[in-house]
PDB file of C-alpha atoms in Angstrom:
ATOM      1  CA  MET R   7       9.155  -8.993  33.152  1.00 43.00           C
ATOM      2  CA  GLY R   8       8.277  -5.773  35.013  1.00 44.00           C
ATOM      3  CA  VAL R   9       9.306  -7.344  38.369  1.00 40.00           C
ATOM      4  CA  LEU R  10      12.655  -8.441  36.953  1.00 39.00           C
ATOM      5  CA  ALA R  11      13.349  -4.963  35.552  1.00 40.00           C
ATOM      6  CA  SER R  12      12.534  -3.400  38.936  1.00 39.00           C
ATOM      7  CA  ALA R  13      14.916  -5.766  40.681  1.00 37.00           C
ATOM      8  CA  VAL R  14      17.742  -4.853  38.309  1.00 36.00           C
ATOM      9  CA  LEU R  15      17.209  -1.151  38.873  1.00 37.00           C
ATOM     10  CA  LEU R  16      17.062  -1.612  42.655  1.00 36.00           C
ATOM     11  CA  THR R  17      20.350  -3.519  42.651  1.00 39.00           C
ATOM     12  CA  ALA R  18      21.972  -0.858  40.494  1.00 40.00           C
ATOM     13  CA  CYS R  19      20.906   1.939  42.820  1.00 41.00           C
ATOM     14  CA  THR R  20      22.224   0.228  45.962  1.00 42.00           C
ATOM     15  CA  ALA R  21      25.532  -0.670  44.288  1.00 44.00           C
ATOM     16  CA  GLY R  22      26.464   2.951  43.622  1.00 47.00           C
ATOM     17  CA  GLY R  23      26.456   5.583  40.912  1.00 46.00           C
ATOM     18  CA  ASP R  24      28.713   3.687  38.487  1.00 48.00           C
ATOM     19  CA  ALA R  25      26.438   0.664  38.426  1.00 43.00           C
ATOM     20  CA  ASP R  26      23.436   2.911  37.951  1.00 45.00           C
ATOM     21  CA  THR R  27      25.086   4.568  34.964  1.00 42.00           C
ATOM     22  CA  THR R  28      26.022   1.212  33.452  1.00 43.00           C
ATOM     23  CA  THR R  29      22.493  -0.143  33.856  1.00 42.00           C
ATOM     24  CA  ALA R  30      20.951   2.959  32.296  1.00 42.00           C
ATOM     25  CA  ALA R  31      23.307   2.760  29.331  1.00 42.00           C
ATOM     26  CA  GLY R  32      22.499  -0.905  28.857  1.00 44.00           C
ATOM     27  CA  SER R  33      18.774  -0.177  28.939  1.00 42.00           C
ATOM     28  CA  ALA R  34      19.178   2.540  26.320  1.00 41.00           C
ATOM     29  CA  ASP R  35      21.145   0.210  24.063  1.00 46.00           C
ATOM     30  CA  THR R  36      18.471  -2.448  24.387  1.00 41.00           C
ATOM     31  CA  ALA R  37      15.614  -0.052  23.554  1.00 38.00           C
ATOM     32  CA  SER R  38      17.382   1.638  20.651  1.00 37.00           C
ATOM     33  CA  PRO R  39      16.625  -0.941  17.912  1.00 36.00           C
ATOM     34  CA  ARG R  40      12.907  -0.802  18.698  1.00 40.00           C
ATOM     35  CA  SER R  41      12.716   2.949  18.186  1.00 36.00           C
ATOM     36  CA  THR R  42      14.511   2.944  14.819  1.00 41.00           C
ATOM     37  CA  THR R  43      12.520   0.610  12.602  1.00 54.00           C
ATOM     38  CA  ALA R  44      13.559   0.879   8.965  1.00 63.00           C
ATOM     39  CA  GLY R  45      10.738   0.889   6.466  1.00 74.00           C
ATOM     40  CA  PRO R  46      10.824  -0.487   2.923  1.00 84.00           C
ATOM     41  CA  PRO R  47      12.888   1.437   0.334  1.00 88.00           C
ATOM     42  CA  ARG R  48      11.136   4.210  -1.582  1.00 90.00           C
ATOM     43  CA  ASN R  49      11.749   5.626  -5.042  1.00 92.00           C
ATOM     44  CA  ALA R  50      12.434   9.277  -5.854  1.00 92.00           C
ATOM     45  CA  GLN R  51       8.717  10.068  -5.572  1.00 92.00           C
ATOM     46  CA  GLY R  52       8.502   8.466  -2.132  1.00 91.00           C
ATOM     47  CA  ARG R  53       6.593   5.409  -3.336  1.00 95.00           C
ATOM     48  CA  ILE R  54       7.196   1.757  -2.543  1.00 96.00           C
ATOM     49  CA  GLU R  55       7.763  -0.017  -5.859  1.00 97.00           C
ATOM     50  CA  LYS R  56       5.911  -3.293  -6.377  1.00 98.00           C
ATOM     51  CA  ASN R  57       5.720  -5.995  -9.015  1.00 97.00           C
ATOM     52  CA  PHE R  58       2.401  -7.354 -10.200  1.00 97.00           C
ATOM     53  CA  GLY R  59       1.535 -10.365  -8.056  1.00 97.00           C
ATOM     54  CA  GLU R  60       3.461  -8.979  -5.072  1.00 98.00           C
ATOM     55  CA  PRO R  61       1.484  -8.083  -1.910  1.00 98.00           C
ATOM     56  CA  ALA R  62       1.302  -4.525  -0.607  1.00 98.00           C
ATOM     57  CA  GLY R  63      -0.467  -3.170   2.427  1.00 97.00           C
ATOM     58  CA  LEU R  64      -0.419  -1.789   5.947  1.00 96.00           C
ATOM     59  CA  ASN R  65       1.016  -3.372   9.079  1.00 96.00           C
ATOM     60  CA  ASP R  66      -0.575  -3.212  12.519  1.00 97.00           C
ATOM     61  CA  ASN R  67       1.737  -1.502  15.026  1.00 96.00           C
ATOM     62  CA  VAL R  68       0.471  -3.680  17.880  1.00 96.00           C
ATOM     63  CA  SER R  69       0.781  -7.154  16.377  1.00 96.00           C
ATOM     64  CA  GLY R  70       3.436  -6.353  13.776  1.00 95.00           C
ATOM     65  CA  GLU R  71       1.381  -8.341  11.270  1.00 97.00           C
ATOM     66  CA  PRO R  72      -0.395  -7.131   8.100  1.00 98.00           C
ATOM     67  CA  ALA R  73      -3.822  -5.682   8.850  1.00 98.00           C
ATOM     68  CA  PHE R  74      -4.646  -4.829   5.230  1.00 98.00           C
ATOM     69  CA  THR R  75      -3.144  -6.529   2.195  1.00 99.00           C
ATOM     70  CA  PHE R  76      -3.879  -6.093  -1.501  1.00 99.00           C
ATOM     71  CA  ILE R  77      -2.417  -7.591  -4.667  1.00 99.00           C
ATOM     72  CA  LEU R  78      -2.551  -6.368  -8.260  1.00 98.00           C
ATOM     73  CA  SER R  79      -2.189  -9.147 -10.819  1.00 97.00           C
ATOM     74  CA  ASN R  80      -2.667 -10.178 -14.438  1.00 95.00           C
ATOM     75  CA  PRO R  81      -2.154  -6.805 -16.182  1.00 96.00           C
ATOM     76  CA  ARG R  82      -3.313  -6.948 -19.795  1.00 94.00           C
ATOM     77  CA  VAL R  83      -4.253  -4.550 -22.567  1.00 92.00           C
ATOM     78  CA  ASN R  84      -7.105  -4.614 -25.004  1.00 84.00           C
ATOM     79  CA  PRO R  85      -8.042  -2.223 -27.824  1.00 81.00           C
ATOM     80  CA  GLU R  86     -11.696  -2.513 -26.843  1.00 86.00           C
ATOM     81  CA  CYS R  87     -13.923  -3.686 -24.026  1.00 92.00           C
ATOM     82  CA  THR R  88     -17.360  -5.190 -23.558  1.00 92.00           C
ATOM     83  CA  GLY R  89     -20.069  -2.607 -22.977  1.00 90.00           C
ATOM     84  CA  PHE R  90     -23.461  -1.365 -24.101  1.00 88.00           C
ATOM     85  CA  TRP R  91     -21.907   1.625 -25.848  1.00 88.00           C
ATOM     86  CA  GLN R  92     -18.909   1.278 -28.126  1.00 82.00           C
ATOM     87  CA  ILE R  93     -16.886   4.307 -27.066  1.00 91.00           C
ATOM     88  CA  THR R  94     -13.372   4.838 -28.380  1.00 92.00           C
ATOM     89  CA  PRO R  95     -10.846   5.060 -25.528  1.00 94.00           C
ATOM     90  CA  ASN R  96      -8.432   7.974 -25.256  1.00 95.00           C
ATOM     91  CA  GLY R  97      -5.547   5.499 -25.377  1.00 95.00           C
ATOM     92  CA  GLN R  98      -5.925   1.789 -24.747  1.00 94.00           C
ATOM     93  CA  TYR R  99      -7.541  -0.259 -22.020  1.00 95.00           C
ATOM     94  CA  LEU R 100      -5.404  -1.672 -19.245  1.00 96.00           C
ATOM     95  CA  PHE R 101      -7.186  -4.381 -17.260  1.00 96.00           C
ATOM     96  CA  VAL R 102      -5.803  -5.314 -13.841  1.00 97.00           C
ATOM     97  CA  ASP R 103      -7.211  -7.769 -11.302  1.00 97.00           C
ATOM     98  CA  VAL R 104      -7.094  -6.804  -7.624  1.00 98.00           C
ATOM     99  CA  GLU R 105      -7.651  -8.714  -4.394  1.00 99.00           C
ATOM    100  CA  ALA R 106      -7.808  -7.224  -0.894  1.00 99.00           C
ATOM    101  CA  VAL R 107      -7.647  -9.101   2.408  1.00 99.00           C
ATOM    102  CA  THR R 108      -8.317  -7.738   5.899  1.00 99.00           C
ATOM    103  CA  SER R 109      -7.130  -9.225   9.181  1.00 99.00           C
ATOM    104  CA  VAL R 110      -9.271 -10.230  12.147  1.00 98.00           C
ATOM    105  CA  ASN R 111      -8.238  -7.057  14.007  1.00 98.00           C
ATOM    106  CA  TYR R 112      -8.628  -4.798  10.952  1.00 98.00           C
ATOM    107  CA  SER R 113     -11.053  -2.396  12.639  1.00 98.00           C
ATOM    108  CA  GLN R 114      -8.785  -1.829  15.654  1.00 98.00           C
ATOM    109  CA  ALA R 115      -5.410  -1.848  13.880  1.00 98.00           C
ATOM    110  CA  VAL R 116      -3.240   1.273  13.837  1.00 96.00           C
ATOM    111  CA  THR R 117      -0.202   1.975  11.674  1.00 93.00           C
ATOM    112  CA  GLY R 118       2.662   4.406  11.184  1.00 88.00           C
ATOM    113  CA  ALA R 119       4.418   6.747  13.599  1.00 85.00           C
ATOM    114  CA  GLY R 120       1.155   8.548  14.292  1.00 88.00           C
ATOM    115  CA  ASN R 121      -0.805   5.358  15.039  1.00 93.00           C
ATOM    116  CA  ARG R 122      -3.337   6.161  12.344  1.00 93.00           C
ATOM    117  CA  SER R 123      -6.360   3.932  11.926  1.00 95.00           C
ATOM    118  CA  VAL R 124      -5.767   1.307   9.239  1.00 96.00           C
ATOM    119  CA  LYS R 125      -9.493   1.170   8.580  1.00 97.00           C
ATOM    120  CA  GLN R 126      -9.758   4.911   7.971  1.00 95.00           C
ATOM    121  CA  MET R 127      -6.842   4.772   5.554  1.00 95.00           C
ATOM    122  CA  ALA R 128      -7.864   1.642   3.657  1.00 96.00           C
ATOM    123  CA  ASP R 129     -11.663   1.833   3.411  1.00 97.00           C
ATOM    124  CA  ARG R 130     -12.677   2.792  -0.146  1.00 96.00           C
ATOM    125  CA  SER R 131      -9.019   3.438  -1.039  1.00 96.00           C
ATOM    126  CA  LEU R 132      -9.065   0.853  -3.835  1.00 98.00           C
ATOM    127  CA  ARG R 133     -11.762   2.505  -5.933  1.00 97.00           C
ATOM    128  CA  ALA R 134     -10.635   2.790  -9.556  1.00 98.00           C
ATOM    129  CA  GLY R 135     -10.879   6.576  -9.466  1.00 97.00           C
ATOM    130  CA  ASN R 136      -8.172   6.804  -6.798  1.00 96.00           C
ATOM    131  CA  TRP R 137      -5.433   5.513  -9.087  1.00 98.00           C
ATOM    132  CA  ARG R 138      -2.938   7.682 -10.975  1.00 98.00           C
ATOM    133  CA  GLY R 139      -0.291   6.934 -13.566  1.00 98.00           C
ATOM    134  CA  VAL R 140       2.898   8.127 -15.203  1.00 98.00           C
ATOM    135  CA  GLY R 141       2.555   8.559 -18.951  1.00 96.00           C
ATOM    136  CA  PRO R 142       5.086   7.673 -21.669  1.00 95.00           C
ATOM    137  CA  ASP R 143       6.504  11.215 -21.480  1.00 96.00           C
ATOM    138  CA  GLY R 144       6.911  11.069 -17.697  1.00 96.00           C
ATOM    139  CA  VAL R 145       3.931  13.348 -17.044  1.00 98.00           C
ATOM    140  CA  VAL R 146       1.532  12.358 -14.262  1.00 98.00           C
ATOM    141  CA  LEU R 147      -1.846  11.024 -15.399  1.00 98.00           C
ATOM    142  CA  PRO R 148      -4.287  12.465 -12.815  1.00 97.00           C
ATOM    143  CA  SER R 149      -7.061  10.054 -13.792  1.00 97.00           C
ATOM    144  CA  LEU R 150      -7.059   6.602 -15.366  1.00 98.00           C
ATOM    145  CA  ILE R 151     -10.847   6.450 -15.709  1.00 98.00           C
ATOM    146  CA  SER R 152     -12.572   7.875 -18.786  1.00 97.00           C
ATOM    147  CA  THR R 153     -16.126   7.799 -20.092  1.00 96.00           C
ATOM    148  CA  ALA R 154     -15.065   4.892 -22.277  1.00 96.00           C
ATOM    149  CA  ALA R 155     -13.622   2.990 -19.303  1.00 96.00           C
ATOM    150  CA  LEU R 156     -16.764   3.557 -17.241  1.00 96.00           C
ATOM    151  CA  ASN R 157     -18.726   1.852 -20.023  1.00 95.00           C
ATOM    152  CA  CYS R 158     -16.617  -1.311 -19.768  1.00 96.00           C
ATOM    153  CA  ASP R 159     -18.295  -4.337 -18.240  1.00 96.00           C
ATOM    154  CA  GLU R 160     -14.801  -5.457 -17.245  1.00 95.00           C
ATOM    155  CA  LEU R 161     -14.583  -2.573 -14.755  1.00 97.00           C
ATOM    156  CA  ASN R 162     -15.708  -3.999 -11.431  1.00 97.00           C
ATOM    157  CA  ASP R 163     -14.679  -2.113  -8.311  1.00 97.00           C
ATOM    158  CA  ASP R 164     -18.041  -2.341  -6.538  1.00 97.00           C
ATOM    159  CA  ALA R 165     -16.509  -4.487  -3.798  1.00 97.00           C
ATOM    160  CA  PHE R 166     -14.329  -1.540  -2.798  1.00 98.00           C
ATOM    161  CA  ALA R 167     -17.129   1.020  -2.635  1.00 97.00           C
ATOM    162  CA  GLU R 168     -18.133   0.245   0.957  1.00 97.00           C
ATOM    163  CA  PRO R 169     -16.094  -0.044   4.183  1.00 98.00           C
ATOM    164  CA  PHE R 170     -14.169  -3.289   4.533  1.00 98.00           C
ATOM    165  CA  ALA R 171     -15.121  -5.836   7.183  1.00 99.00           C
ATOM    166  CA  PRO R 172     -12.520  -7.662   9.294  1.00 99.00           C
ATOM    167  CA  ALA R 173     -11.301 -11.116   8.245  1.00 99.00           C
ATOM    168  CA  SER R 174     -12.645 -10.694   4.706  1.00 99.00           C
ATOM    169  CA  THR R 175     -11.484 -11.049   1.108  1.00 99.00           C
ATOM    170  CA  TYR R 176     -12.589  -8.785  -1.750  1.00 99.00           C
ATOM    171  CA  ARG R 177     -11.918  -9.109  -5.473  1.00 98.00           C
ATOM    172  CA  GLY R 178     -12.418  -6.851  -8.458  1.00 98.00           C
ATOM    173  CA  THR R 179     -10.998  -5.715 -11.791  1.00 98.00           C
ATOM    174  CA  TYR R 180      -9.862  -2.324 -13.010  1.00 98.00           C
ATOM    175  CA  ALA R 181     -10.397  -1.099 -16.564  1.00 97.00           C
ATOM    176  CA  PHE R 182      -8.064   1.854 -16.994  1.00 98.00           C
ATOM    177  CA  ASP R 183      -7.847   4.049 -20.094  1.00 97.00           C
ATOM    178  CA  VAL R 184      -4.152   4.890 -20.513  1.00 97.00           C
ATOM    179  CA  PRO R 185      -1.862   6.181 -23.275  1.00 95.00           C
ATOM    180  CA  VAL R 186       0.198   3.600 -25.147  1.00 93.00           C
ATOM    181  CA  GLY R 187       3.589   3.366 -23.443  1.00 93.00           C
ATOM    182  CA  THR R 188       2.344   4.341 -19.987  1.00 95.00           C
ATOM    183  CA  LYS R 189       5.219   3.713 -17.577  1.00 96.00           C
ATOM    184  CA  SER R 190       3.443   2.947 -14.325  1.00 98.00           C
ATOM    185  CA  ILE R 191       0.336   3.194 -12.184  1.00 98.00           C
ATOM    186  CA  TYR R 192       0.335   4.188  -8.527  1.00 98.00           C
ATOM    187  CA  LEU R 193      -1.879   4.620  -5.487  1.00 98.00           C
ATOM    188  CA  ASP R 194      -1.518   7.288  -2.791  1.00 94.00           C
ATOM    189  CA  MET R 195      -3.054   6.234   0.503  1.00 88.00           C
ATOM    190  CA  LEU R 196      -5.024   8.740   2.608  1.00 72.00           C
ATOM    191  CA  GLY R 197      -2.940  11.865   3.211  1.00 67.00           C
ATOM    192  CA  LYS R 198      -0.173  10.421   0.982  1.00 65.00           C
ATOM    193  CA  ASP R 199       1.454   8.960   4.101  1.00 77.00           C
ATOM    194  CA  ILE R 200       2.281   5.929   1.994  1.00 90.00           C
ATOM    195  CA  SER R 201       2.172   5.185  -1.726  1.00 94.00           C
ATOM    196  CA  TRP R 202       2.846   2.214  -3.974  1.00 97.00           C
ATOM    197  CA  GLU R 203       3.838   2.122  -7.633  1.00 98.00           C
ATOM    198  CA  TRP R 204       3.714  -0.655 -10.243  1.00 98.00           C
ATOM    199  CA  ARG R 205       5.795  -0.362 -13.405  1.00 96.00           C
ATOM    200  CA  ILE R 206       4.030  -1.637 -16.517  1.00 95.00           C
ATOM    201  CA  PRO R 207       6.031  -4.478 -18.114  1.00 89.00           C
ATOM    202  CA  GLU R 208       7.136  -3.946 -21.702  1.00 82.00           C
ATOM    203  CA  THR R 209       5.349  -7.141 -22.659  1.00 79.00           C
ATOM    204  CA  VAL R 210       2.060  -5.636 -21.494  1.00 78.00           C
ATOM    205  CA  ILE R 211       2.189  -2.177 -23.021  1.00 56.00           C
ATOM    206  CA  PRO R 212       4.507  -1.803 -26.033  1.00 49.00           C
ATOM    207  CA  GLY R 213       6.833   1.159 -25.689  1.00 41.00           C
ATOM    208  CA  ALA R 214       6.952   1.207 -21.896  1.00 39.00           C
ATOM    209  CA  PRO R 215      10.488   1.392 -20.395  1.00 38.00           C
ATOM    210  CA  GLY R 216      11.808  -1.146 -18.697  1.00 35.00           C
ATOM    211  CA  ALA R 217       7.714   2.327   5.152  1.00 40.00           C
ATOM    212  CA  PRO R 218       7.422   1.416   8.706  1.00 41.00           C
ATOM    213  CA  SER R 219       3.695   1.702   8.094  1.00 50.00           C
ATOM    214  CA  GLY R 220       3.547  -0.541   5.062  1.00 61.00           C
ATOM    215  CA  PHE R 221       5.156  -3.196   2.930  1.00 62.00           C
TER     216      PHE R 221
END
């Protein structure tokens, strides 16, 4: 490919200035789409909105394929949980299952305009304490984990406590303590370069209203 490009440029130069200008313009037109890659749409808060069961993650700039993928599924509420201590929650428990998958080249993958390390962004990012929410009144919930939630046997994010290995699958369950009518939960990745948000379906919590570097 490099030899062919050189031959085209050489021909353009020997043919005169007009040909050279035409070739340069054609090269610019060809390269333009590559430099303006449109990312997924974001909401007013700059987050990519997802549905439960829909994959989210980070793409590798080199391969163009997902290097880190995770899926939230099966959201459900419960007035109590299983635990040694029976502690009353501040609101109600929201249980969510989560699965994360890494690619073969996970450790070497880079993403975003700054070619940031996918591994540095994703490792330990799925711990339950990293999640935030939007309450029924629209106010941000800075933490979804309470003393009551920590007592729940259903809370299992141990798989996300250590760095991820390439070509691996991890599973866990969140036990969040949220107000009734909570609108959504969201996750800001390292440095808030990319964020995802999941709206809580009305059928799950009564009263709830109906990037180049990620997907």
